[in-house]
Amino acid sequence: MSTPPAVKTESLRKIYGSGDQRVAAVDGISLEIATGEFAAIAGPSGSGKTTLLNLIGALDTPDEGRIWVDEVEITSLSRAGRANLRRDRLGFIFQSYNLIPVLSALENAEFVLLLQGVDAEDRQRRVRAVFRKIGLEGLENRRPHQLSGGQQQRVAIARAIVAEPALVLADEPTANLDSATGAALLDVMQDLNRDLGTTFIFSTHDPRVMERASRLIRLVDGAIDSDQ
Amino acid sequence: MSTAHLMRMSWRNLWRHPRRTALTALAFAIGVFLLIVSLGLGDGMHEKMIETGVRLGSGHVVVEPADARKTFGDLHYLSAATAAAAEGVLAQAEIHGQVRGSAPRLLASGLISSASNSTGVQIIGGVPARERGVALLPDRITRGEFLAGDDRTPPAAIGAGLADKLGVDIGSKVVLMTQAGTEIQSQLLRVRGIFSTGMGEVDRRVVAVRLEDLQAMIQNPGAISHLAVFLDGSERTAVVRDAIAHQLGEAIAGQAPSVLSWRQAMPELAQFIVVDDAGNYLFNGVLLIMVSLGVLNTILMAVLERRREFSLLLALGMRPREITTMVIIESMLLTALGVGTGLATGWATHRYFAAYGLDLSSLMDQSFSVAGVPIDALVYSYLYPGRIEWTLAFVALLGLAASIYPAVRAARTDPTEATRG
């Protein structure tokens, strides 16, 4: 019996605007991402990368088509159901880190576990283990403004993976980092993908990310142009 | 997410902009401070007016003939049996514990004459020992003593204005005339005390004499016009009035006398207090609503500035309901901060004015009176029971109301905003 895909989309369409200004940001995309893949979605600005990621991440709903994440059909879920799915099965890494400024690095990283109702001792143990793994030891009590960009993005990665989600969605995670820091972060994510088997999907137009990806999906005008 | 965690986040969120938070809390603190101080001074002034009114008039509760206020002009007396029954009711343990004192009085109209002048007066006959400590006139004696003296000529206490008009002083003799049935009776009195209440009408027209002397003049031994009952404060007036009325109704067969509260006996004063209170409530309500608009503004600004953060929280799986709760907690913490400061400073100021009073003599005429009751220029702060509790409940409600719109907006943030670069 084959492993079910981490993500499956079927004839996905998302249209913005109205009347003559209607633009299909995602236009009939059907694809499958296998569990454990390290996939990149590439394309020029406005090609629909982020919109596709938003749809897969249950942050937005499609106008047409269906999406399955970890075998759950998410397009029919309620708002609360989508919130639960994001909390329990997905991890997010954003371009601009998006840490919560009033929380320490450790508190940011444990935030999803907190939402899941994990007890304090277990949260701390799991976060500290991830911090050790990705080189954040000793920075637990620093607030985001006391961390460098690379350190902040590492905290965001820790937050995304600490709850061991089925899928991590990363929206241009290296866009705001210098090349050395970006490469180091990609190493971290690749290690996590290899060691934990976590599925990663990136949106990017960074050639270094594309080189590292096990699969590269190119979008043009909201449709798949190539899939290698 | 637990409420404790939401509170911790909310508290930290508040201090992202310490100056803004402090200024908004300060505005709320000033509002609550003003509310408590103005309520204290307002209640204090009202309580003083009530006390003056009841001590000058017929007490917090008055027992009088049932028809005393229906047929104006006629003289009405409580029978000796009814008066004794009323005294008996007042002596009962559960009522006695709430009563500071009582005074049987006989009222009449008359004419007073000295060697040089004469004028019409209101005569109050009372028992000196029972008037002292509860009634106003014994306390306002400026010269001589209140109805003291053991010579053959009965004593009288008259107002300073009346003394001037008659050209008399302590020790002078005056003649008092009043109606006894169809006849006119007169009595020689010696002025033993001169009082000054600050109310021109009282000081020019009132003569106080001993109850038995007036009863003798009207040739009606044992007759009294009313029994004035004095309490330690006005709050329990209605309870005591009801208790007296109930027990008096059981004690007396046939028609029971009227038992009136000061509100019923002095409707003008009661109405003034209601209107004055309404004005205070309106002013303070508007003030607090304006302050709560400041809280609304602060919280709304904080929410609008943090749209991206709310979208992140939603993206991470936080429920909209939890975001609503977090913003409401933020607003309530801000409110609590302001209310706590306002309450502490307002309470301390209230206690100071309760002890030392606020002297308004430079702002008001010494003889200023409302509804026939003089206003004392030295106002002592006093808060009726429940004032603080109601104030806190009202302010908490305003803080809650001010948070609802920002909280709902925060919860409706689009989670895709988190992914915008």
GROMACS .gro file of C-alpha atoms in nm, chain A residues 50 54 59-60 79-80 83-84 86-87 92 94-104 107 110-112 114-115 123 143 159 171, chain B residues 1-2 5 8-9 12-13 16 308-309 311-320 322 411-421:
model
   64
   50THR     CA    1   0.189   3.277  -0.225
   54ASN     CA    2  -0.223   3.022   0.132
   59LEU     CA    3  -0.538   3.047   0.522
   60ASP     CA    4  -0.761   3.114   0.223
   79ARG     CA    5  -1.335   2.857   0.987
   80ALA     CA    6  -1.278   2.687   1.322
   83ALA     CA    7  -0.790   2.694   1.248
   84ASN     CA    8  -0.765   2.352   1.412
   86ARG     CA    9  -0.340   2.485   1.094
   87ARG     CA   10  -0.274   2.439   1.464
   92PHE     CA   11   0.436   2.807   0.878
   94PHE     CA   12   0.710   3.347   0.672
   95GLN     CA   13   0.933   3.576   0.472
   96SER     CA   14   0.945   3.842   0.744
   97TYR     CA   15   0.986   3.600   1.038
   98ASN     CA   16   0.659   3.710   1.202
   99LEU     CA   17   0.753   3.646   1.559
  100ILE     CA   18   0.533   3.779   1.836
  101PRO     CA   19   0.729   4.076   1.973
  102VAL     CA   20   0.607   4.049   2.333
  103LEU     CA   21   0.715   3.687   2.368
  104SER     CA   22   1.067   3.552   2.420
  107GLU     CA   23   0.773   3.145   2.418
  110GLU     CA   24   0.628   2.696   2.207
  111PHE     CA   25   0.328   2.903   2.102
  112VAL     CA   26   0.169   2.636   1.882
  114LEU     CA   27   0.049   2.613   2.392
  115LEU     CA   28  -0.246   2.640   2.155
  123ARG     CA   29   0.660   2.225   2.585
  143ARG     CA   30   1.289   3.894   2.272
  159ARG     CA   31   0.794   2.724   1.599
  171ASP     CA   32   0.688   3.151   0.206
  229MET     CA   33  -0.513   2.874   2.531
  230SER     CA   34  -0.567   2.937   2.900
  233HIS     CA   35  -0.164   3.288   2.916
  236ARG     CA   36   0.011   3.748   3.031
  237MET     CA   37   0.017   3.831   2.660
  240ARG     CA   38   0.280   4.261   2.782
  241ASN     CA   39   0.092   4.403   2.482
  244ARG     CA   40   0.447   4.805   2.403
  536ARG     CA   41  -0.035   4.152   1.082
  537GLU     CA   42   0.025   4.001   1.423
  539SER     CA   43  -0.326   3.740   1.116
  540LEU     CA   44  -0.015   3.550   1.231
  541LEU     CA   45  -0.193   3.429   1.544
  542LEU     CA   46  -0.484   3.312   1.330
  543ALA     CA   47  -0.244   3.147   1.085
  544LEU     CA   48  -0.082   2.957   1.371
  545GLY     CA   49  -0.420   2.822   1.474
  546MET     CA   50  -0.538   3.061   1.741
  547ARG     CA   51  -0.918   3.076   1.747
  548PRO     CA   52  -1.087   3.410   1.666
  550GLU     CA   53  -0.929   3.367   2.179
  639ALA     CA   54  -1.079   3.856   1.541
  640ARG     CA   55  -1.194   3.930   1.185
  641THR     CA   56  -0.841   3.991   1.058
  642ASP     CA   57  -0.763   3.807   0.737
  643PRO     CA   58  -0.504   3.536   0.818
  644THR     CA   59  -0.344   3.573   0.472
  645GLU     CA   60  -0.207   3.913   0.581
  646ALA     CA   61   0.067   3.721   0.762
  647THR     CA   62   0.207   3.606   0.429
  648ARG     CA   63   0.224   3.953   0.273
  649GLY     CA   64   0.584   4.061   0.248
   0.00000   0.00000   0.00000
